[in-house]
Tab-separated table of C-alpha atoms in Angstrom:
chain	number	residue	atom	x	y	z
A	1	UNK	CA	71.103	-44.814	57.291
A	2	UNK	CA	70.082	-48.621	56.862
A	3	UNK	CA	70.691	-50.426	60.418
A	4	UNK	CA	73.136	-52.926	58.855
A	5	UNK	CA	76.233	-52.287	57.262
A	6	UNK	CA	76.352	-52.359	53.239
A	7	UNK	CA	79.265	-54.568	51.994
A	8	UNK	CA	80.820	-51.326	50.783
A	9	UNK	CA	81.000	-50.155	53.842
A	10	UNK	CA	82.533	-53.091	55.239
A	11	UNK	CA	85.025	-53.338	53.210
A	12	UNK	CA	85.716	-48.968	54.229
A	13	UNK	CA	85.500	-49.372	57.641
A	14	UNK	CA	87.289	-53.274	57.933
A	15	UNK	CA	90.423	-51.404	60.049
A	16	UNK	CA	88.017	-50.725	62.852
A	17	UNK	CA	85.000	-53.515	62.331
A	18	UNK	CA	88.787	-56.127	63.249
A	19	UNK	CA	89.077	-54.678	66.227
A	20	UNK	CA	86.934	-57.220	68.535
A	21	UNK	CA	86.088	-54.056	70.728
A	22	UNK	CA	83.757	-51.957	67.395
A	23	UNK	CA	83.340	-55.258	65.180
A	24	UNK	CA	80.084	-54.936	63.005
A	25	UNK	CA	77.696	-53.869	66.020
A	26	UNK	CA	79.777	-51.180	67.049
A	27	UNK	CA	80.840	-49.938	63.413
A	28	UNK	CA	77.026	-50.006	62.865
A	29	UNK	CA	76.229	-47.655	66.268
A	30	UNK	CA	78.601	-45.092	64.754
A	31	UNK	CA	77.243	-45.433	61.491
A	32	UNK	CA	73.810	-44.572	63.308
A	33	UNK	CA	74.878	-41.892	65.018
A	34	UNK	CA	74.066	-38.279	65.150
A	35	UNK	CA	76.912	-35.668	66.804
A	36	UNK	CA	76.650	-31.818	67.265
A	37	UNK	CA	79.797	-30.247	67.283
A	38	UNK	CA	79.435	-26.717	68.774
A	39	UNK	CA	82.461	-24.684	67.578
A	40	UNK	CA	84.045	-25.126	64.062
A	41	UNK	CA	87.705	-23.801	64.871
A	42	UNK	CA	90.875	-25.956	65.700
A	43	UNK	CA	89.390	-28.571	67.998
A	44	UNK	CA	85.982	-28.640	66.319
A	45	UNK	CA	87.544	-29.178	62.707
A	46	UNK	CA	89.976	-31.973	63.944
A	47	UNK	CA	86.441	-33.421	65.712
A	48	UNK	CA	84.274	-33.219	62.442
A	49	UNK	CA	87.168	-34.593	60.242
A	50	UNK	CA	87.752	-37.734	62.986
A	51	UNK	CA	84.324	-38.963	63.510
A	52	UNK	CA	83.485	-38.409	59.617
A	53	UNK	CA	86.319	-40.555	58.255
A	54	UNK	CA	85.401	-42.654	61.249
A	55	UNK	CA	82.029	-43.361	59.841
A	56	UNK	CA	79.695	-41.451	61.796
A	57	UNK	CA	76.173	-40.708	60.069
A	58	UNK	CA	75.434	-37.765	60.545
A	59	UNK	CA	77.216	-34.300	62.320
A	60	UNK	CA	75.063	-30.885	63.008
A	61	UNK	CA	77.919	-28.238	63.182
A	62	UNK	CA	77.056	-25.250	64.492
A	63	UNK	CA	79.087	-21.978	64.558
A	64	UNK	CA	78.326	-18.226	62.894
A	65	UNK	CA	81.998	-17.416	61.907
A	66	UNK	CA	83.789	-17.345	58.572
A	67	UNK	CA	87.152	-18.785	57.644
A	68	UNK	CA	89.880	-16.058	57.778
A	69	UNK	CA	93.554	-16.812	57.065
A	70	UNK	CA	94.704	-16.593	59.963
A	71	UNK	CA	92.988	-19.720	61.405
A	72	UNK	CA	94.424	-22.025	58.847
A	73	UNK	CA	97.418	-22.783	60.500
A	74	UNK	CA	95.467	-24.583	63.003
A	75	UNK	CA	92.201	-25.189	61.580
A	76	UNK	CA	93.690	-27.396	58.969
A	77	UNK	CA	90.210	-28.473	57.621
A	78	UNK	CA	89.866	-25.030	55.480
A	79	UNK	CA	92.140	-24.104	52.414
A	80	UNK	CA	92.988	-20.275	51.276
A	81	UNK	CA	90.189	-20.376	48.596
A	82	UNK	CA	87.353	-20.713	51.439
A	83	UNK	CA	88.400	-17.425	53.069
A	84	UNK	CA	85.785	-15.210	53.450
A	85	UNK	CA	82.803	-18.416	53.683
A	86	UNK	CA	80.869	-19.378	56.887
A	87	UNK	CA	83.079	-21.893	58.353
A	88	UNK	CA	80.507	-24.322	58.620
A	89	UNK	CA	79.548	-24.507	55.052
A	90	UNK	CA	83.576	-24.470	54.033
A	91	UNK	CA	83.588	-27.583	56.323
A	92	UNK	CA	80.741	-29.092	55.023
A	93	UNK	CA	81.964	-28.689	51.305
A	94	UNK	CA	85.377	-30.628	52.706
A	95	UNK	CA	84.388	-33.024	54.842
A	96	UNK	CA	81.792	-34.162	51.683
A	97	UNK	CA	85.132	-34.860	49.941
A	98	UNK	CA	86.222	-37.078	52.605
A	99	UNK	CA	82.813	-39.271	53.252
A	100	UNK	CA	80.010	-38.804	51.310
A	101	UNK	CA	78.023	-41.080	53.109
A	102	UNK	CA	77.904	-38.823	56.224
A	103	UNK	CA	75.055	-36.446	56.267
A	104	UNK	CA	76.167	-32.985	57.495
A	105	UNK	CA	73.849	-30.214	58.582
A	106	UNK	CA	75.035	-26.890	59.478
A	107	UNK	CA	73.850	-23.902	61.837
A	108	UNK	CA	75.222	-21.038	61.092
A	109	UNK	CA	74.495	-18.533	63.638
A	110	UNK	CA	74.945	-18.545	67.524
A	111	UNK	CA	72.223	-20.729	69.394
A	112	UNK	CA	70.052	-19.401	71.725
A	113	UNK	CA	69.287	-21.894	75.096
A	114	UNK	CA	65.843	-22.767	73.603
A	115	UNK	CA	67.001	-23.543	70.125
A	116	UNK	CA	70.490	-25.362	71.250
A	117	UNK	CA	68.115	-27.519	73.965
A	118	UNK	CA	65.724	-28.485	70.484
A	119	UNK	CA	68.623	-29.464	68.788
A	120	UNK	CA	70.188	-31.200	71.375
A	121	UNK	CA	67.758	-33.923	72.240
A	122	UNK	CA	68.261	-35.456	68.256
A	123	UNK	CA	71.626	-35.963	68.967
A	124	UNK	CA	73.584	-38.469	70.735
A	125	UNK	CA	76.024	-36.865	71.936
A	126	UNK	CA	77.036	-32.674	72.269
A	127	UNK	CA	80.917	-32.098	71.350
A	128	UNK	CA	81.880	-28.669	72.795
A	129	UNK	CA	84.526	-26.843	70.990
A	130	UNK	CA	84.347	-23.326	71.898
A	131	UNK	CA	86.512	-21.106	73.139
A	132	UNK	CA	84.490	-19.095	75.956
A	133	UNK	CA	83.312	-19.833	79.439
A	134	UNK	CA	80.028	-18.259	78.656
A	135	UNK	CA	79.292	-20.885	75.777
A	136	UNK	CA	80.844	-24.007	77.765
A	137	UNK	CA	78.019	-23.290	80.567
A	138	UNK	CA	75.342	-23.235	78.214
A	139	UNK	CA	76.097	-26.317	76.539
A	140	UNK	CA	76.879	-28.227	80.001
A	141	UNK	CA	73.485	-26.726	80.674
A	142	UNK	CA	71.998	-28.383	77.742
A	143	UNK	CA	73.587	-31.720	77.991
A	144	UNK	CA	72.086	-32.224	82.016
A	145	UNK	CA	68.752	-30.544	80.762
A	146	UNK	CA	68.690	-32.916	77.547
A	147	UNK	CA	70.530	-36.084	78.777
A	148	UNK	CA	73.028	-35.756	76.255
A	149	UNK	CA	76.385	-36.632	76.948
A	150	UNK	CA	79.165	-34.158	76.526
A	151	UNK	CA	82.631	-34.104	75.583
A	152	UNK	CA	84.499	-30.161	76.537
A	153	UNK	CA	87.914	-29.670	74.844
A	154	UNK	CA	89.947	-26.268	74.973
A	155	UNK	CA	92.846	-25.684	73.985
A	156	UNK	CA	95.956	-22.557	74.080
A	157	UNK	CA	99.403	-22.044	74.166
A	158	UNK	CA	101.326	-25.539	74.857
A	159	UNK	CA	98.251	-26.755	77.184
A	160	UNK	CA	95.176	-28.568	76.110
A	161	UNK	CA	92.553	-30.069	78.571
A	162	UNK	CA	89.586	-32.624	78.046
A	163	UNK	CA	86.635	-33.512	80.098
A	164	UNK	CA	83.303	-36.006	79.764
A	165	UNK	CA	80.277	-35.437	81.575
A	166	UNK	CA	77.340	-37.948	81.514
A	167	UNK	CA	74.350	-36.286	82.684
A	168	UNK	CA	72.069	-37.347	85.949
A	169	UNK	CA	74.639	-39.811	87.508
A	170	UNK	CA	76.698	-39.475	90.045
A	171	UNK	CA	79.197	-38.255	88.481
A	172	UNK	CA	80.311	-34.340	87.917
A	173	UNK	CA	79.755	-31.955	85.368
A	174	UNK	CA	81.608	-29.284	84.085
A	175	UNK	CA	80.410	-26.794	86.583
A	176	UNK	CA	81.584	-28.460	89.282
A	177	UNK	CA	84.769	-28.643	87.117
A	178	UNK	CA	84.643	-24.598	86.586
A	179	UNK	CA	83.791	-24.201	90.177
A	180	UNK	CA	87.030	-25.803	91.622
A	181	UNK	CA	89.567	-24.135	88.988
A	182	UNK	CA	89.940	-20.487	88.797
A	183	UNK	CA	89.176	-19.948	85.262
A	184	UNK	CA	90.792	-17.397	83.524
A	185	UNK	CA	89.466	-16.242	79.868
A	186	UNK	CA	92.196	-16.967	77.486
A	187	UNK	CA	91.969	-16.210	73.942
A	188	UNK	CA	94.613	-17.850	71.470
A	189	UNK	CA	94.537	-14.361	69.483
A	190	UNK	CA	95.985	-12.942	73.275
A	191	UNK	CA	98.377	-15.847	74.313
A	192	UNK	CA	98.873	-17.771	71.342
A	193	UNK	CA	98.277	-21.346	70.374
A	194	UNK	CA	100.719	-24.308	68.867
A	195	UNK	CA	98.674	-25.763	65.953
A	196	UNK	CA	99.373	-29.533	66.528
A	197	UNK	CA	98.244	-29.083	70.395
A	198	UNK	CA	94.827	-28.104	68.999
A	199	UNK	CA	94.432	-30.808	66.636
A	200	UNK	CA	95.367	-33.092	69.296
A	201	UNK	CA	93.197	-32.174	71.773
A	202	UNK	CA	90.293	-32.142	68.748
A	203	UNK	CA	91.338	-35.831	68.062
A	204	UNK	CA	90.765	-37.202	71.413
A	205	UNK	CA	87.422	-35.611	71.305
A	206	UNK	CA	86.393	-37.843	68.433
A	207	UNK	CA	87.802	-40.459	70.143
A	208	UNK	CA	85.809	-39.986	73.734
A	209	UNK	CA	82.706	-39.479	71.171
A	210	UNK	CA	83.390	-42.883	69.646
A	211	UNK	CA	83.942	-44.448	73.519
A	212	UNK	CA	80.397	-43.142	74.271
A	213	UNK	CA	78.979	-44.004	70.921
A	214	UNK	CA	79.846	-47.943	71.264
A	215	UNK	CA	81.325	-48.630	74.936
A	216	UNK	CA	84.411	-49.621	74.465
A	217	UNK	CA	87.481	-48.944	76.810
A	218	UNK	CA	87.607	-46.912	79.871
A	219	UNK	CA	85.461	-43.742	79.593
A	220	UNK	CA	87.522	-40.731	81.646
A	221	UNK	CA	84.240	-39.882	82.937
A	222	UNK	CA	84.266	-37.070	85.767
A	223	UNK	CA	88.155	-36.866	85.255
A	224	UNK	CA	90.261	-34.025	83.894
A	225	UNK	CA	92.310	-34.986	81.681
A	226	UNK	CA	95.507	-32.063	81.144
A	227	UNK	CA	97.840	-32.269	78.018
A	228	UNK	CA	101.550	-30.426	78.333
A	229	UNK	CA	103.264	-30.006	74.972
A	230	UNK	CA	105.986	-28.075	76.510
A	231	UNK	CA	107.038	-31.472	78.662
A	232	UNK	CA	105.090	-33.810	76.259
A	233	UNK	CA	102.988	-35.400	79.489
A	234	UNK	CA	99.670	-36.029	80.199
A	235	UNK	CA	97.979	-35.831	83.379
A	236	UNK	CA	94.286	-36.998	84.849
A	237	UNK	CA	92.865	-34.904	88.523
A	238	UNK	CA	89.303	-37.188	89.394
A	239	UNK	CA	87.260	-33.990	90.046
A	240	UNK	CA	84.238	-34.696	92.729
A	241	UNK	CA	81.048	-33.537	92.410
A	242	UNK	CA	80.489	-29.960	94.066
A	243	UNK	CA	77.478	-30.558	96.014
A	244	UNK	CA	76.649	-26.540	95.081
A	245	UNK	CA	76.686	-27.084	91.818
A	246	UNK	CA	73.545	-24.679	90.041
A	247	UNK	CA	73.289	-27.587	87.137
A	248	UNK	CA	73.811	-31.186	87.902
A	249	UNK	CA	72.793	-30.686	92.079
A	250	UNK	CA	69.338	-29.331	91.347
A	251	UNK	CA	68.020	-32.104	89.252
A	252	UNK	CA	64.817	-34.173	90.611
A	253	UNK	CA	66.312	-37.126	92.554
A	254	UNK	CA	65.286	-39.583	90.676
A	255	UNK	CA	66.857	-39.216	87.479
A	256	UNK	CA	70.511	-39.478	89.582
């Protein structure tokens, strides 16, 4: 995409070029950009759908599952005829409906660490939307061994949780996030999930993406940040960095 915005687009994206934090050189970073979104369920549809109405250039979404009726309560991207397709083709079909502008390039089969760490380092910025501990350590792996930042989401029940990590500074990652919280795996097909919950959580992904993208406002960096839609309240814990930590404590000193 040309460095400069076309008037076309901005006259699409003159809501966010007013605000004096985007204006034209921020509009133009996220027109620029290139996101991989691992994990095309709830969060990672509301993600995709955000930053591509948002004007973001390009998205890599990666995920080997197909859409089933059940997730479209929640995963509000799909429609009843695209049961049965790879979800990341049904969103790509969509989300061309939405923005044709933004180039979208799919993976549709589960990443192993060599070919997730290749894909990694031609993106700005890794948006994890799974729903398993094993795949959240892998991409936090990624992101510290590819200096990519990450945004984690997750999502179930009434309680949704979101966390940015910034690789080699002094600042946390999500291991030494996992390491202080006894995680439990929690599957929304076990416990349940409220759809709006999901979507929200997915929404302030985009959002943390588009802080990292062109600076603007406070990035939560190194901070938890809880959602719970039972009492309608958000909460923030600053998490420190565990000086243990296997990923973000063994890099070479000077890249901290």
């Amino acid at each position: 995409m040309p460095d400069t915005l076309t008037h076309t687009q901005a006259m699409r994206y003159n809501r966010q070029i007013v605000l004096p934090q985007i204006d034209l050189d921020g509009q133009e970073k996220i027109c620029r950009a290139k996101v991989l979104i691992i994990g095309m369920g709830g969060l990672g549809t509301a993600v995709a759908q955000s930053l591509c109405g948002s004007g973001v250039g390009n998205l890599t979404l990666v995920d080997d599952d197909v859409v089933n009726a059940t997730n479209l309560p929640r995963q509000w991207l799909y429609s009843d005829n695209q049961c049965g397709m790879p979800k990341v083709a049904a969103a790509k079909e969509k989300l061309a409906m939405i923005n044709r502008e933004c180039v979208i390039d799919t993976v549709d089969e589960r990443l192993t660490k060599p070919a997730l760490q290749a894909l990694s380092e031609s993106h700005q910025v890794i948006v994890d939307c799974t729903d398993n501990l094993a795949a959240r350590r892998l991409n936090n792996e990624v992101s510290w061994q590819t200096n990519t930042p990450l945004v984690s989401g997750a999502a179930v029940r009434f309680e949704g949780q979101l966390f940015v990590s910034i690789p080699h500074t002094k600042m946390p990652c999500y291991g030494c996030l996992e390491q202080r919280f006894t995680q439990t795996e929690l599957s929304c097909t076990e416990t349940g999930i409220l759809s709006p919950v999901v979507s929200l959580i997915g929404v302030s992904q985009a959002q943390l993406v588009l802080q990292i993208l062109t600076g603007f406002g406070v990035l939560p960096v190194g901070k938890l940040t809880v959602f719970d839609g039972l009492h309608f309240q958000w909460h923030s814990f600053t998490i420190p960095p565990n000086a243990h930590c296997q990923v973000c404590q063994t890099q070479p000193a000077e890249q901290l």
